[in-house]
C-alpha positions as semicolon CSV with decimal commas, in nm:
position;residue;x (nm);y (nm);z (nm)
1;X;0,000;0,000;0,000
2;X;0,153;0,341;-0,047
3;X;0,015;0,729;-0,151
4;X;0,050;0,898;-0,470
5;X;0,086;1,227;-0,352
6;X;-0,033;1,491;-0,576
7;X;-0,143;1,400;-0,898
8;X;-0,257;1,616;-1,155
9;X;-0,638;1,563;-1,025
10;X;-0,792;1,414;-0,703
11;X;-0,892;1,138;-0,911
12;X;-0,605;1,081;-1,152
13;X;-0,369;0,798;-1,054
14;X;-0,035;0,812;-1,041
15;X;0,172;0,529;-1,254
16;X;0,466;0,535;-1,095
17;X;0,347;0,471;-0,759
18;X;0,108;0,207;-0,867
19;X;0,374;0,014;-1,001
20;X;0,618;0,058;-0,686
21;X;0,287;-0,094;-0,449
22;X;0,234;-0,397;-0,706
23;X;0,622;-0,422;-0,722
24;X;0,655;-0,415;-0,338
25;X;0,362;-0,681;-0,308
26;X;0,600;-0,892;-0,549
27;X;0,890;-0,830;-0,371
28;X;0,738;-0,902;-0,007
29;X;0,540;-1,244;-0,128
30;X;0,902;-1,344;-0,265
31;X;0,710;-1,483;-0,605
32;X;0,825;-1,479;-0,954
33;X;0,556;-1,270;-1,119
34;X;0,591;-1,458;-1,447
35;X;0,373;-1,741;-1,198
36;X;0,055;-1,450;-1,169
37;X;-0,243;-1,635;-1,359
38;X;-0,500;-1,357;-1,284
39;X;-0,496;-0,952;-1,208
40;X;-0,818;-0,834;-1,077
41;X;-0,790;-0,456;-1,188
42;X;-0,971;-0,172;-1,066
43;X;-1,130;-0,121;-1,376
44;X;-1,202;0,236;-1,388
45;X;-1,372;0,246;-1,753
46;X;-1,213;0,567;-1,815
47;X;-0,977;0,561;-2,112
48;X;-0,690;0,775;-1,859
49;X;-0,736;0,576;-1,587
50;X;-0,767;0,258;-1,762
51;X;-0,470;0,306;-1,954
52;X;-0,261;0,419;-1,628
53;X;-0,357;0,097;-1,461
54;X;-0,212;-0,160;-1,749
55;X;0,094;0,058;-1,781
56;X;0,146;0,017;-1,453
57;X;0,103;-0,367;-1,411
58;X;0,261;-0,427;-1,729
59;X;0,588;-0,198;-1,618
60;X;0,649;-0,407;-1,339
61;X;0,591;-0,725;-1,481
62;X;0,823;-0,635;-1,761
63;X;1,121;-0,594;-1,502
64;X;1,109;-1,021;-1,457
65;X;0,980;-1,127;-1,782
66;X;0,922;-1,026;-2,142
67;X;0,666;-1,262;-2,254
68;X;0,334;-1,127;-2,319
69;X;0,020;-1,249;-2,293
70;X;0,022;-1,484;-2,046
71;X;-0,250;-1,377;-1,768
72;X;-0,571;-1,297;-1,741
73;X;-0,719;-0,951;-1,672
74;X;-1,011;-0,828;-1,498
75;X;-1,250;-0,625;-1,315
76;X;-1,575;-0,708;-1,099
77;X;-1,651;-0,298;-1,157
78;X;-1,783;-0,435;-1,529
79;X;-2,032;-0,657;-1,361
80;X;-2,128;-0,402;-1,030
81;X;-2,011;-0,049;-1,066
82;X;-1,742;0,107;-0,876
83;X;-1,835;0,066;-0,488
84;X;-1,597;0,340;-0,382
85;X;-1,590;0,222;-0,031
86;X;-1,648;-0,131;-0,121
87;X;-1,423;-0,137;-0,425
88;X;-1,153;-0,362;-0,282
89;X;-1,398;-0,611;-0,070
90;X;-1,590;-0,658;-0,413
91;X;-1,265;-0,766;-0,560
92;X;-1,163;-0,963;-0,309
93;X;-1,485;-1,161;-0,318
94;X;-1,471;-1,210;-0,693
95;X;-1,095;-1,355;-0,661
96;X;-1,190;-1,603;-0,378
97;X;-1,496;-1,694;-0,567
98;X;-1,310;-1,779;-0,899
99;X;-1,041;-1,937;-0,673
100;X;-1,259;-2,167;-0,529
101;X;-1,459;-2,267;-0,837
102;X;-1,108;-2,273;-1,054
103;X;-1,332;-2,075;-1,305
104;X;-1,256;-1,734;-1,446
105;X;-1,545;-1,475;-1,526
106;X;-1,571;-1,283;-1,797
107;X;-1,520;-0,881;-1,845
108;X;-1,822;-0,794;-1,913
109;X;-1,908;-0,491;-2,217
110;X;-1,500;-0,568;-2,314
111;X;-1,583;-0,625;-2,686
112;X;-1,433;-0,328;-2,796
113;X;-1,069;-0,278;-2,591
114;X;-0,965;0,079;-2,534
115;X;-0,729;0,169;-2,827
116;X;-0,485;0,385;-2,607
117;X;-0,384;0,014;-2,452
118;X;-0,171;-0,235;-2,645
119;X;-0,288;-0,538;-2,527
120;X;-0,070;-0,807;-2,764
121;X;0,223;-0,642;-2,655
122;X;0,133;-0,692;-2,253
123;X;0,147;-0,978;-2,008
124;X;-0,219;-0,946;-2,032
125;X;-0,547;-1,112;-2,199
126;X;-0,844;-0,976;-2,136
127;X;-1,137;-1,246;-2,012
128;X;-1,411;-1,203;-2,242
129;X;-1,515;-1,552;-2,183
130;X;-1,590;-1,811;-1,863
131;X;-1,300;-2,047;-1,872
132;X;-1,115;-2,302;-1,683
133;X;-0,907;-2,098;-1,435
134;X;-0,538;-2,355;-1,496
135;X;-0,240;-2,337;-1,286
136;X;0,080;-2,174;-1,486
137;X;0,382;-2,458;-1,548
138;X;0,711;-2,325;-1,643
139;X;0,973;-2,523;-1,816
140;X;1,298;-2,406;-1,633
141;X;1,667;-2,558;-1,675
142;X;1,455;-2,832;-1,821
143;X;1,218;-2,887;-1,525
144;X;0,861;-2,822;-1,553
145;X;0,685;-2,703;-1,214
146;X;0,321;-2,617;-1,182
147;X;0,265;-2,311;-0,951
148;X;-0,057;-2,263;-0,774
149;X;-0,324;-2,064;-0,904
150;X;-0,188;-1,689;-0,846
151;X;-0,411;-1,398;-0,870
152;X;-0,342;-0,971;-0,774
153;X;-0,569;-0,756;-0,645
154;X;-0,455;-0,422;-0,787
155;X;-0,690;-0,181;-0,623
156;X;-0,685;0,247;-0,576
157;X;-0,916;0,505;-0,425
158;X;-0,986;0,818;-0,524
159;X;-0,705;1,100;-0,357
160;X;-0,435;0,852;-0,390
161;X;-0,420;0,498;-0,237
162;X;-0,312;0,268;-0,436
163;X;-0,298;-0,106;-0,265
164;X;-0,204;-0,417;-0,451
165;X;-0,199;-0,793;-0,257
166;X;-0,106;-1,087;-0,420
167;X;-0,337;-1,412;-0,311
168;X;-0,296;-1,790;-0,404
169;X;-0,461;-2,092;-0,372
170;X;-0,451;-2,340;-0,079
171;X;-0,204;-2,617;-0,203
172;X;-0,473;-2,886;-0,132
173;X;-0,753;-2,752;-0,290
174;X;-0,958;-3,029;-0,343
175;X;-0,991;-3,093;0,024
176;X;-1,377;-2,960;0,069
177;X;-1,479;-3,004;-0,321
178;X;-1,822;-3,112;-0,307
179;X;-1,926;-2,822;-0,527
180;X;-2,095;-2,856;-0,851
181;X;-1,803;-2,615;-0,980
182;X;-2,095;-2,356;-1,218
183;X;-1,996;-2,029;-1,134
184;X;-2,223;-1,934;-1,448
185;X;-2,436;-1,736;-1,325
186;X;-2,255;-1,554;-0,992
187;X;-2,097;-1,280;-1,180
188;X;-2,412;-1,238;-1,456
């Protein structure tokens, strides 16, 4: 968590210090963040703020890897407006929702991208579609290893928080199953 100070507008963000919170959430879970599978952004639908945010996420990511495309992007704010005070705890429920189920929902109204963001050249896809939510497995010095399902909560307020955590799945987490797995219609 960290402050942008000012910014050019109480509700512009600031890139720079966006980056150094998601950077300093890398840093403190002591993660490669080439093993992310998921970013749940804030989603602010404005073509600025938008555009701040994947700069941001895709700045720091870029420090560890340059492969692109590799993880998922998206916001709950599509499906339920912005929450001000209940922007993060909406997230947060969405993540452990779609970590539980292994199933990742859909942006919603993302047919048409914003054209100020270059998505092919990012880590990031946007999910336009329900899909299976897989783990990530890297091939390193000729070893594969399958890391557990990784999301970020990149999250800011209006006036200058910005807050990023990193979550991940229980390494057993098959142990209370007994879910029909249809997350369908939750996020509809």
């Amino acid at each position: 968590i960290n402050h942008s100070g000012k910014t050019n507008a109480y509700t512009v963000p600031d890139l720079n210090q966006q980056a150094n919170a998601f950077e300093e959430a890398i840093n403190k879970a002591k993660i490669d963040p080439r093993t992310i599978s998921y970013i749940e952004a804030q989603g602010t639908a404005t073509p600025l703020g938008d555009n701040i945010e994947v700069t941001a996420l895709s700045k720091t990511i870029k420090k560890y890897t340059k492969e692109k495309q590799f993880c998922s992007l998206g916001s709950v704010k599509t499906n339920i407006g912005h929450l001000e005070a209940a922007g993060g705890i909406s997230q947060l429920t969405k993540v452990l929702l779609q970590l539980k189920y292994k199933t990742l929902i859909p942006v919603q109204f993302a047919e048409k991208l914003n054209p100020d963001i270059d998505f092919e050249n990012s880590p990031f896809i946007v999910q336009r579609e329900i899909a299976q939510w897989e783990p990530i497995t890297l091939n390193t010095n000729g070893m594969k290893t399958t890391y557990p399902r990784r999301a970020v909560i990149n999250s800011y307020g209006a006036g200058g928080t910005n807050v990023a955590v990193i979550l991940e799945e229980f390494p057993n987490s098959n142990v209370s199953d007994n879910s029909n797995n249809d997350m369908s219609n939750i996020f509809v």
